[in-house]
CSV table of C-alpha atoms in Angstrom, one decimal:
chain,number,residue,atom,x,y,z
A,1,UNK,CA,0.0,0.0,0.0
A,2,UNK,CA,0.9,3.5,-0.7
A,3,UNK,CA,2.7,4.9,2.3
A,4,UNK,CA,0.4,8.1,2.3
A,5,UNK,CA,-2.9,6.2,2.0
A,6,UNK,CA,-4.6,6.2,5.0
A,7,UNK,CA,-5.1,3.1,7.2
A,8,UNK,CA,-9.0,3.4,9.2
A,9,UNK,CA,-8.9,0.4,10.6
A,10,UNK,CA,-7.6,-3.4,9.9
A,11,UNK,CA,-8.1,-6.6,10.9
A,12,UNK,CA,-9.2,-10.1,10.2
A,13,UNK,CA,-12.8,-10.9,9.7
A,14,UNK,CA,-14.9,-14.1,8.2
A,15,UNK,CA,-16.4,-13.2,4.9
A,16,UNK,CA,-19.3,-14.7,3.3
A,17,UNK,CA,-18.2,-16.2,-0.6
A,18,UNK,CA,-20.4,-14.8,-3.6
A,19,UNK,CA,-20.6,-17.6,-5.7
A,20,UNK,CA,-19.8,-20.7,-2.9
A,21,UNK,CA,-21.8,-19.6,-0.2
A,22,UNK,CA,-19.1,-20.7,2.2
A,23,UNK,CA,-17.3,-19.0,4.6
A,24,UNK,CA,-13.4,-17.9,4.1
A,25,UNK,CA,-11.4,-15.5,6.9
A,26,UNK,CA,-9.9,-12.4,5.3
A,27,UNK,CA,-7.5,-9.7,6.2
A,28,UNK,CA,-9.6,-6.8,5.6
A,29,UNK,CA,-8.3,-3.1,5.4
A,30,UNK,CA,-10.6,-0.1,5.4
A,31,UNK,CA,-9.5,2.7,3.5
A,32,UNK,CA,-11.2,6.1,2.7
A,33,UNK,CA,-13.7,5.0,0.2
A,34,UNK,CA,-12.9,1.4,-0.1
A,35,UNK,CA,-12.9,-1.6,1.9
A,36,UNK,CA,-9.9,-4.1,0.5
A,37,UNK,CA,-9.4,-7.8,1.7
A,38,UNK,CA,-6.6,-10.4,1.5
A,39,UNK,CA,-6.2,-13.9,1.7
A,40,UNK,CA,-3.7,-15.2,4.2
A,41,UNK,CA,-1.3,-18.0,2.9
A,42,UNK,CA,0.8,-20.0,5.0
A,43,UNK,CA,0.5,-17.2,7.7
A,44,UNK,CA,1.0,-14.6,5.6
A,45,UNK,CA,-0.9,-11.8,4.3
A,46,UNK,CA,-0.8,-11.9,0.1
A,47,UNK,CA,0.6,-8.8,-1.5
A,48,UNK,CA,-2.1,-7.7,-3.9
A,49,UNK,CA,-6.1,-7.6,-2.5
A,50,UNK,CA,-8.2,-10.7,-3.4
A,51,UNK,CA,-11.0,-8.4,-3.8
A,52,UNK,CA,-12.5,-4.7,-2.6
A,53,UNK,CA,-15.6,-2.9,-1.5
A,54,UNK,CA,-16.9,0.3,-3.2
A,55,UNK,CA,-17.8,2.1,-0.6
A,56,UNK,CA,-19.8,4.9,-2.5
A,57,UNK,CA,-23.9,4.7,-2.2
A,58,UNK,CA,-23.2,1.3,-0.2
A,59,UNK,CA,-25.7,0.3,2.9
A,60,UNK,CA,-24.9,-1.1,5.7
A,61,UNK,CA,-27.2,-3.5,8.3
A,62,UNK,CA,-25.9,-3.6,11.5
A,63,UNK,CA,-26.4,-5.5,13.8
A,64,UNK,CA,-27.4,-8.0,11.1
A,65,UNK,CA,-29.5,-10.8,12.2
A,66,UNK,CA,-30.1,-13.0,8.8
A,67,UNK,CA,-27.7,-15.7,10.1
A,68,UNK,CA,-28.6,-17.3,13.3
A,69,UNK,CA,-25.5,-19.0,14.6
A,70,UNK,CA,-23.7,-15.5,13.3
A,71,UNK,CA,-25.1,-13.0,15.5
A,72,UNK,CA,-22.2,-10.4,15.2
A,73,UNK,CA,-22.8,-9.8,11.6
A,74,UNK,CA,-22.4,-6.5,9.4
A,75,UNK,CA,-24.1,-6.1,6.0
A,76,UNK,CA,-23.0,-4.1,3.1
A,77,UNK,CA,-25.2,-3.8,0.0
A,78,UNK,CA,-23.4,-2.0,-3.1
A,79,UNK,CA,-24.4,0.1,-5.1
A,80,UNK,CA,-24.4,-2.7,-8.0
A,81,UNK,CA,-26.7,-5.3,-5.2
A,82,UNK,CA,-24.1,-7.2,-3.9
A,83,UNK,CA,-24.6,-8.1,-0.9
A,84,UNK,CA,-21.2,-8.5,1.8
A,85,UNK,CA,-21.6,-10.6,5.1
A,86,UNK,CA,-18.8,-9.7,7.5
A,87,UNK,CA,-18.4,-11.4,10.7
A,88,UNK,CA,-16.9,-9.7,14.2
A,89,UNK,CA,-16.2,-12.1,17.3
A,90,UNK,CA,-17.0,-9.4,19.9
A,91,UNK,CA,-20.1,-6.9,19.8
A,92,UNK,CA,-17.4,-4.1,21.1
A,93,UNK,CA,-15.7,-4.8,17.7
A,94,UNK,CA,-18.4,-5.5,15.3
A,95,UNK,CA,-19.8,-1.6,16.4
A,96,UNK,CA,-16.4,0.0,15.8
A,97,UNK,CA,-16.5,-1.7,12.1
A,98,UNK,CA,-19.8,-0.5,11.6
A,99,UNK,CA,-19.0,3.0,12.9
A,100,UNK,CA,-15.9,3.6,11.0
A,101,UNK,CA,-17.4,1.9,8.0
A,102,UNK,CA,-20.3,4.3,8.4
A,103,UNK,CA,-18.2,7.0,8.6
A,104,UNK,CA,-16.4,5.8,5.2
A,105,UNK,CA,-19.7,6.1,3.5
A,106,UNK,CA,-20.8,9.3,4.6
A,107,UNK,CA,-17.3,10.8,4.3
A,108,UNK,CA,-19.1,13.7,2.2
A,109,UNK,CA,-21.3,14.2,4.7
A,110,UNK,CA,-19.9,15.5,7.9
A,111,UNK,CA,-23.3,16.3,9.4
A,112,UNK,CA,-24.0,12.3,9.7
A,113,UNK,CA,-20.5,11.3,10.8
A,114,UNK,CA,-21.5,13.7,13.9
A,115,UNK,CA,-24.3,12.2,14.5
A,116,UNK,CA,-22.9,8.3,14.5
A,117,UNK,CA,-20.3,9.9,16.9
A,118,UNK,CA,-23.2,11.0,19.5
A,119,UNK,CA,-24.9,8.0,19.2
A,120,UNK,CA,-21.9,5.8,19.6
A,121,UNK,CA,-21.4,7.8,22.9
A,122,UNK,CA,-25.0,7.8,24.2
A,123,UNK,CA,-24.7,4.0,24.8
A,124,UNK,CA,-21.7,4.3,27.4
A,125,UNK,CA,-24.4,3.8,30.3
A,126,UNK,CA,-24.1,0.2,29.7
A,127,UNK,CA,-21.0,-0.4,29.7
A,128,UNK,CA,-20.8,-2.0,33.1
A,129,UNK,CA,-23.5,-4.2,32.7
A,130,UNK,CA,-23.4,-7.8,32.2
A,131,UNK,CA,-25.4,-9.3,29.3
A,132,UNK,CA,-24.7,-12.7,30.9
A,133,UNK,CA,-25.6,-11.6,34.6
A,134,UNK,CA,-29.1,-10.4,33.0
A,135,UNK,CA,-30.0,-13.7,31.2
A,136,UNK,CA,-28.5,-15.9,34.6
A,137,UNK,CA,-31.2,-13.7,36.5
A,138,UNK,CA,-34.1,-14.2,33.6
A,139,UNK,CA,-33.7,-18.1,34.1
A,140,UNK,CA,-34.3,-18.0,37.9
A,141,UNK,CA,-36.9,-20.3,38.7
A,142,UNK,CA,-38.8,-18.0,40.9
A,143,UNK,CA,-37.6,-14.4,40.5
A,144,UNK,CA,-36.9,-14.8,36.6
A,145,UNK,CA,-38.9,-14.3,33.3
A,146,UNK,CA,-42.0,-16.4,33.7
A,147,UNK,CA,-42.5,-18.2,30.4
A,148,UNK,CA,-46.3,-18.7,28.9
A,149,UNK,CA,-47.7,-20.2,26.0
A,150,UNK,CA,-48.9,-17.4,23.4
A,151,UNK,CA,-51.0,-17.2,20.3
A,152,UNK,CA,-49.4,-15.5,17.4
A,153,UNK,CA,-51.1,-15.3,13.8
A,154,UNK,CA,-53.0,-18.5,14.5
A,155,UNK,CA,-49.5,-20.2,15.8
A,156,UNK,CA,-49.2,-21.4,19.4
A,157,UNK,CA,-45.9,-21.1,21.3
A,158,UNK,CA,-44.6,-22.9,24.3
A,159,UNK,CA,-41.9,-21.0,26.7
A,160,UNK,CA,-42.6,-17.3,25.2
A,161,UNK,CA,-43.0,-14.1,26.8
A,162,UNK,CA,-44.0,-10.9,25.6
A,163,UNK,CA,-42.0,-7.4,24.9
A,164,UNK,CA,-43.6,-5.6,27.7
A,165,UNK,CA,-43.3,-8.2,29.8
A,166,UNK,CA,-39.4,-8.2,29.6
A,167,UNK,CA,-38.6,-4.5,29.3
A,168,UNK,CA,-41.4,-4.5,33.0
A,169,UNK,CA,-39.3,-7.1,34.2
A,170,UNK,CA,-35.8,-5.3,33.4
A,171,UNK,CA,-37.3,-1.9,34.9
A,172,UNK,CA,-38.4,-4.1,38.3
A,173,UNK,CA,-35.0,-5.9,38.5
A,174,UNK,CA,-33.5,-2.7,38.3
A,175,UNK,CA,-31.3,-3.1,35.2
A,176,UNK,CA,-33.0,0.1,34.0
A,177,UNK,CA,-34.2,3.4,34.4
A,178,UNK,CA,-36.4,3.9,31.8
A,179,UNK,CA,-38.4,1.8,28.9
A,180,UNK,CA,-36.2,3.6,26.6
A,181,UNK,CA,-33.2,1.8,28.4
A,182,UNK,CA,-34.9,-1.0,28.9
A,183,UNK,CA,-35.9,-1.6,24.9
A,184,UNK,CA,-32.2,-1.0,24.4
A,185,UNK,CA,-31.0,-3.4,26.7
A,186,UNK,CA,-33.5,-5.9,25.2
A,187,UNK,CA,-32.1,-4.9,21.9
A,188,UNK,CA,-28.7,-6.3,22.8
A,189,UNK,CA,-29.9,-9.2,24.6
A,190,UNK,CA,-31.3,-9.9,21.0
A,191,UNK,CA,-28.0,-8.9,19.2
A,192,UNK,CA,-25.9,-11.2,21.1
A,193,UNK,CA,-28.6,-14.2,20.3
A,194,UNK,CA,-29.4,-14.7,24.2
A,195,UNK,CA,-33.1,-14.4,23.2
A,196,UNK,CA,-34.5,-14.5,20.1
A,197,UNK,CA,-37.9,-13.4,18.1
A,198,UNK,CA,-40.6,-15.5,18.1
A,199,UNK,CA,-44.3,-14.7,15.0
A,200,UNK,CA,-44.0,-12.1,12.7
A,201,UNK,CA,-44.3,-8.9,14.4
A,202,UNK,CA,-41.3,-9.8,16.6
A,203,UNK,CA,-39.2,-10.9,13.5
A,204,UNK,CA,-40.3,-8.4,11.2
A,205,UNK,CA,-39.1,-5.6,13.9
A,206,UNK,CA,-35.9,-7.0,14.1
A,207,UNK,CA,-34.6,-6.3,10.8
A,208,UNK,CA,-34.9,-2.3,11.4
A,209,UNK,CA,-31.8,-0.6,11.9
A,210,UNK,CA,-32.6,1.7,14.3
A,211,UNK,CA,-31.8,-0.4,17.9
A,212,UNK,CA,-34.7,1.5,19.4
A,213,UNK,CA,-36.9,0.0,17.0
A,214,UNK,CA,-35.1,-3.5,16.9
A,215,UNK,CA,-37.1,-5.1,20.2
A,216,UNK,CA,-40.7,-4.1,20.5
A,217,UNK,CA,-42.1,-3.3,24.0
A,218,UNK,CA,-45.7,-4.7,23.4
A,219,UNK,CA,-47.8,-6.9,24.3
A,220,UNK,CA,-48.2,-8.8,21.3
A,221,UNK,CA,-44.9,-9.1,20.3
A,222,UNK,CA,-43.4,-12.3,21.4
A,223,UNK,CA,-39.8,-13.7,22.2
A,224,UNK,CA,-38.1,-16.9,23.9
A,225,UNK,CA,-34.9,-17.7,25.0
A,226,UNK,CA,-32.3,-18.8,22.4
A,227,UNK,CA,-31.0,-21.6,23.4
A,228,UNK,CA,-34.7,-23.5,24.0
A,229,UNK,CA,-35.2,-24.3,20.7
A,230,UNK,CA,-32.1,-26.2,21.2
A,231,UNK,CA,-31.8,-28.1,24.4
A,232,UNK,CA,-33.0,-31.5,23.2
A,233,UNK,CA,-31.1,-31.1,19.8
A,234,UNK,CA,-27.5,-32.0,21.2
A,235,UNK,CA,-25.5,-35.4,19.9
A,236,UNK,CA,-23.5,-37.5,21.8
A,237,UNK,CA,-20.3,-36.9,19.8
A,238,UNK,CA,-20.4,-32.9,20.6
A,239,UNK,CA,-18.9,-33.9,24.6
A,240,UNK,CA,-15.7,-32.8,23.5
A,241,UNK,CA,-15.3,-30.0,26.5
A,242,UNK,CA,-16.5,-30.2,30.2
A,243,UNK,CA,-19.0,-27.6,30.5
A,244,UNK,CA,-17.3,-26.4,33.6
A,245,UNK,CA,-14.5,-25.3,30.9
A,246,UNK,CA,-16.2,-22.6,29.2
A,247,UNK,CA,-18.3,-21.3,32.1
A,248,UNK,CA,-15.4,-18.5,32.8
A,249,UNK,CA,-15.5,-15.4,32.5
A,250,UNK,CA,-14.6,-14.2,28.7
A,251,UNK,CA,-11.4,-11.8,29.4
A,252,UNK,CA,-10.6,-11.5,25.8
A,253,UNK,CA,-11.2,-12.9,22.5
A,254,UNK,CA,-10.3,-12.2,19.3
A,255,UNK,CA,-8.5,-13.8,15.6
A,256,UNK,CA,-5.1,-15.3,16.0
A,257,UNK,CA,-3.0,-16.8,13.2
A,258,UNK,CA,-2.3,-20.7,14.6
A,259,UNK,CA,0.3,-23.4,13.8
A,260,UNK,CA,-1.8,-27.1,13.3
A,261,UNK,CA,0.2,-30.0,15.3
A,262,UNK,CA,0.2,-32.6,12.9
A,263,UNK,CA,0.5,-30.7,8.9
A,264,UNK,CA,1.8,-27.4,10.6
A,265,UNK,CA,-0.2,-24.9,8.4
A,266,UNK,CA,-0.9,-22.0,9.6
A,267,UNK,CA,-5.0,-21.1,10.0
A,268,UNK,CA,-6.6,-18.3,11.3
A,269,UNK,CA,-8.8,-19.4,14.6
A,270,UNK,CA,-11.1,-16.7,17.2
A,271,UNK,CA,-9.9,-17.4,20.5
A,272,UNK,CA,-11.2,-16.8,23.4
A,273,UNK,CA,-10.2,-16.5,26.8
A,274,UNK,CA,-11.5,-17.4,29.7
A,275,UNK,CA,-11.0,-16.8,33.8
A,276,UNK,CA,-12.3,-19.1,36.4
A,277,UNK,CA,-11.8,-21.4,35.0
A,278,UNK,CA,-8.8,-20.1,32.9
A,279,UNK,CA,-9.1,-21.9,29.6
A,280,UNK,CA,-8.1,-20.9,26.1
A,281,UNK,CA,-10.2,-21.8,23.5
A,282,UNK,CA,-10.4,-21.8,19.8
A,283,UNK,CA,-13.1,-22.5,17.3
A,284,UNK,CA,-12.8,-22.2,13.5
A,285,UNK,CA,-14.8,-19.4,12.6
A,286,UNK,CA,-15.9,-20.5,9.0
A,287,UNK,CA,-17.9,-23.3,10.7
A,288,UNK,CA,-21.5,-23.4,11.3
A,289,UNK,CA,-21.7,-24.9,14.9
A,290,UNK,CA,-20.0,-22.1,17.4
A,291,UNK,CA,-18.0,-25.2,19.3
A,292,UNK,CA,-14.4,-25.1,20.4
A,293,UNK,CA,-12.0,-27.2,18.2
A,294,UNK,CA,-9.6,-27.2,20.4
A,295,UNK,CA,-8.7,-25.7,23.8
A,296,UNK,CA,-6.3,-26.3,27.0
A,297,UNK,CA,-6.4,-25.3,31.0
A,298,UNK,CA,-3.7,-22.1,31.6
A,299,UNK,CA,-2.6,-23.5,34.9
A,300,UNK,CA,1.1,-24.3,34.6
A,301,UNK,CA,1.4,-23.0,31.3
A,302,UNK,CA,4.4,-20.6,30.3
A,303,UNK,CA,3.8,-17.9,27.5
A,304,UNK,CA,6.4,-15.9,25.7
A,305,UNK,CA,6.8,-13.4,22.7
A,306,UNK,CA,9.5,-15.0,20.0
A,307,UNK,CA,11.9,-12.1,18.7
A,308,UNK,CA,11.2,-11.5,14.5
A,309,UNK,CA,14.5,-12.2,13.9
A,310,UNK,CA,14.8,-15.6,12.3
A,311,UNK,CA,11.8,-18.4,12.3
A,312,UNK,CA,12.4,-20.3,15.8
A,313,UNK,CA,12.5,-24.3,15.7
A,314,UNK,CA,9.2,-25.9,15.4
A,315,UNK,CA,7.8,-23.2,13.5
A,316,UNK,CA,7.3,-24.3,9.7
A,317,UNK,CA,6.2,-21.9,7.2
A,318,UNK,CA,7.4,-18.2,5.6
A,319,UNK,CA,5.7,-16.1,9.0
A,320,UNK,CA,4.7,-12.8,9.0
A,321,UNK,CA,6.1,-12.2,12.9
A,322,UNK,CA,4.8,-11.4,15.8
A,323,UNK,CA,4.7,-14.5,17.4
A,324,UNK,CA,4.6,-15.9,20.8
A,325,UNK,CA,4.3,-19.6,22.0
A,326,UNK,CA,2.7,-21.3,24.7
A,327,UNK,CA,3.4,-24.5,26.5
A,328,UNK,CA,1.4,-26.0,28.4
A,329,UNK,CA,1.8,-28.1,31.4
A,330,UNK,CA,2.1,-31.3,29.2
A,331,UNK,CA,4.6,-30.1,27.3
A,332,UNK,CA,2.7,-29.1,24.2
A,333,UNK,CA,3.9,-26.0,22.6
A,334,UNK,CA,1.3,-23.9,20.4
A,335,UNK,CA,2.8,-21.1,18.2
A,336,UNK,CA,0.4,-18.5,17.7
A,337,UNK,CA,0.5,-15.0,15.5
A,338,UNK,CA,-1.0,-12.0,16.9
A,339,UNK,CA,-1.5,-9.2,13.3
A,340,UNK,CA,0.6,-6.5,15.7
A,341,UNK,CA,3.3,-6.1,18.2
A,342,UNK,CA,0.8,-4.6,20.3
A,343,UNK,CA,-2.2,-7.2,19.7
A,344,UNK,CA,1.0,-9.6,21.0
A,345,UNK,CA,1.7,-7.3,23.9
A,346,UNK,CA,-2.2,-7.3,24.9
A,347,UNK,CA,-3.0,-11.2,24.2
A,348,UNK,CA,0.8,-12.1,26.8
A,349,UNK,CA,-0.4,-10.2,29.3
A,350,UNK,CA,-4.3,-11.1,29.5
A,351,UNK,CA,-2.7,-14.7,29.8
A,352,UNK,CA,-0.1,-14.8,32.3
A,353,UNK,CA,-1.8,-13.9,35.4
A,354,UNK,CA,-3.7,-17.0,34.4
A,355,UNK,CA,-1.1,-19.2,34.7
């Protein structure tokens, strides 16, 4: 890249294919009026983009909910109809995207850019609220959201509940102020897939892009907890990791460049880390099912950067640097690639205290 373009933000994110609707993990970088994307080889990002984003007269859908197990999606529509799916792994990083992508697309229009800005800020009164607390609370047997059956368009549902009923709820349990705040906090409750639309007023409402508008306080709009529909539908062969594994708390997550053990190619994976129990997980984030594919306890492990000079034994493969490698208490060693010094910084020290 030119040395006086100007970089708005980089990073890797899943990408939906045109023609193969499969999924494929690109390095994208946002530009002034462009969006470019390159396809990572062996650890390495290729030279030349494997393909770019007009950004002129595009529209973006965030949060994007047309993918269920992919709640953290962004949406850009050309102006030629071509539709992008991009995929974030935290909501904190999907709305920095979608503002600075915003912002890309409005460039001409300083008024709007303002406007995202004071919106963006307006939300900081949630900050130090736990999505996962409020749900943990919902479930309680006797305190929680009490789950009826509901008629909707002729359709009977089991283990619903209504709009009005949860934003009552949220102002009762004191997780808001207002029914404004409350409809917002319901909104990301929805955006993270905790609970999900049930009938069509519920569903049509959620594909406005206003978040005020998202979740409907109303009495006839209806809603259930996500994870219901899918209780029953677990197989025997998913047991892979003890649930007490990923109950921690999520410190960090975020896409790291790993080396496999066995053919020692290099594949971008999200990770995720957890406290209490400290884990590290990763899952491979162009598969549907949102399970770990691999993952190992932090107690006893050792973590350190590895300098850029010179590829370090048991590393295969023409690296882009950066690294750092972790051994675990059984001796296996796992060389990952953060995309920055700083991204490396951040990841070593979020680990070791967990050690």
């Amino acid at each position: 890249l030119n040395a006086c373009v100007k970089i708005k933000l980089c990073g890797f994110l899943p990408l939906q294919g045109h023609i193969v609707r499969n999924w494929k993990v690109r390095w994208f970088v946002l530009l002034q009026d462009k969006l470019l994307y390159y396809k990572i080889e062996g650890g390495k990002k290729e030279p030349s983009p494997k393909g770019r984003i007009l950004l002129d007269g595009c529209t973006i859908t965030c949060p994007c909910l047309e993918y269920e197990n992919r709640p953290l999606l962004i949406k850009l529509k050309t102006k030629t109809n071509t539709d992008y799916f991009l995929e974030c792994c935290s909501r904190e990083e999907r709305d920095s995207w979608a503002l600075d992508i915003t912002g890309a697309i409005h460039a001409g229009h300083p008024v709007q850019v303002q406007e995202l800005h004071r919106m963006k800020n307006s939300f900081k009164l949630l900050e130090n609220i736990s999505l996962h607390n409020i749900v943990e609370r919902m479930y309680d047997s006797s305190t929680g959201m009490k789950l009826t059956r509901n008629l909707d368009q002729g359709n009977r549902y089991k283990e619903t509940f209504t709009g009005s009923a949860l934003v009552d709820w949220l102002i009762s349990n004191s997780f808001a102020v207002s029914r404004f705040e409350a409809v917002t906090l319901a909104s990301m409750l929805l955006d993270e897939n905790f609970i999900r639309p049930v009938g069509v007023r519920s569903t049509e409402a959620t594909r406005s892009s206003d978040p005020s508008e998202k979740f409907l306080d109303d009495s006839t709009a209806l809603y259930m907890f996500a994870e219901s529909s899918k209780k029953n539908t677990s197989s025997k062969e998913e047991v892979h990791f003890n649930i007490s594994e990923l109950s921690g708390t999520i410190v960090k997550q975020g896409f790291l460049v790993k080396q496999g053990h066995k053919r020692k190619n290099w594949k971008v994976r999200k990770f995720v880390l957890r406290a209490d129990p400290a884990f590290l997980h990763y899952y491979d984030p162009t598969k549907e099912e949102n399970k770990p594919v691999g993952g190992f306890s932090l107690r006893g492990c050792l973590v350190s950067a590895l300098e850029d000079n010179g590829v370090p034994a048991g590393v295969k493969g023409n690296v882009q640097g950066n690294l750092f490698k972790i051994i675990t208490k059984n001796d296996i060693h796992y060389y990952i690639q953060a995309s920055s010094k700083a991204e490396r910084v951040q990841w070593i020290e979020a680990i070791k205290p967990l050690t």
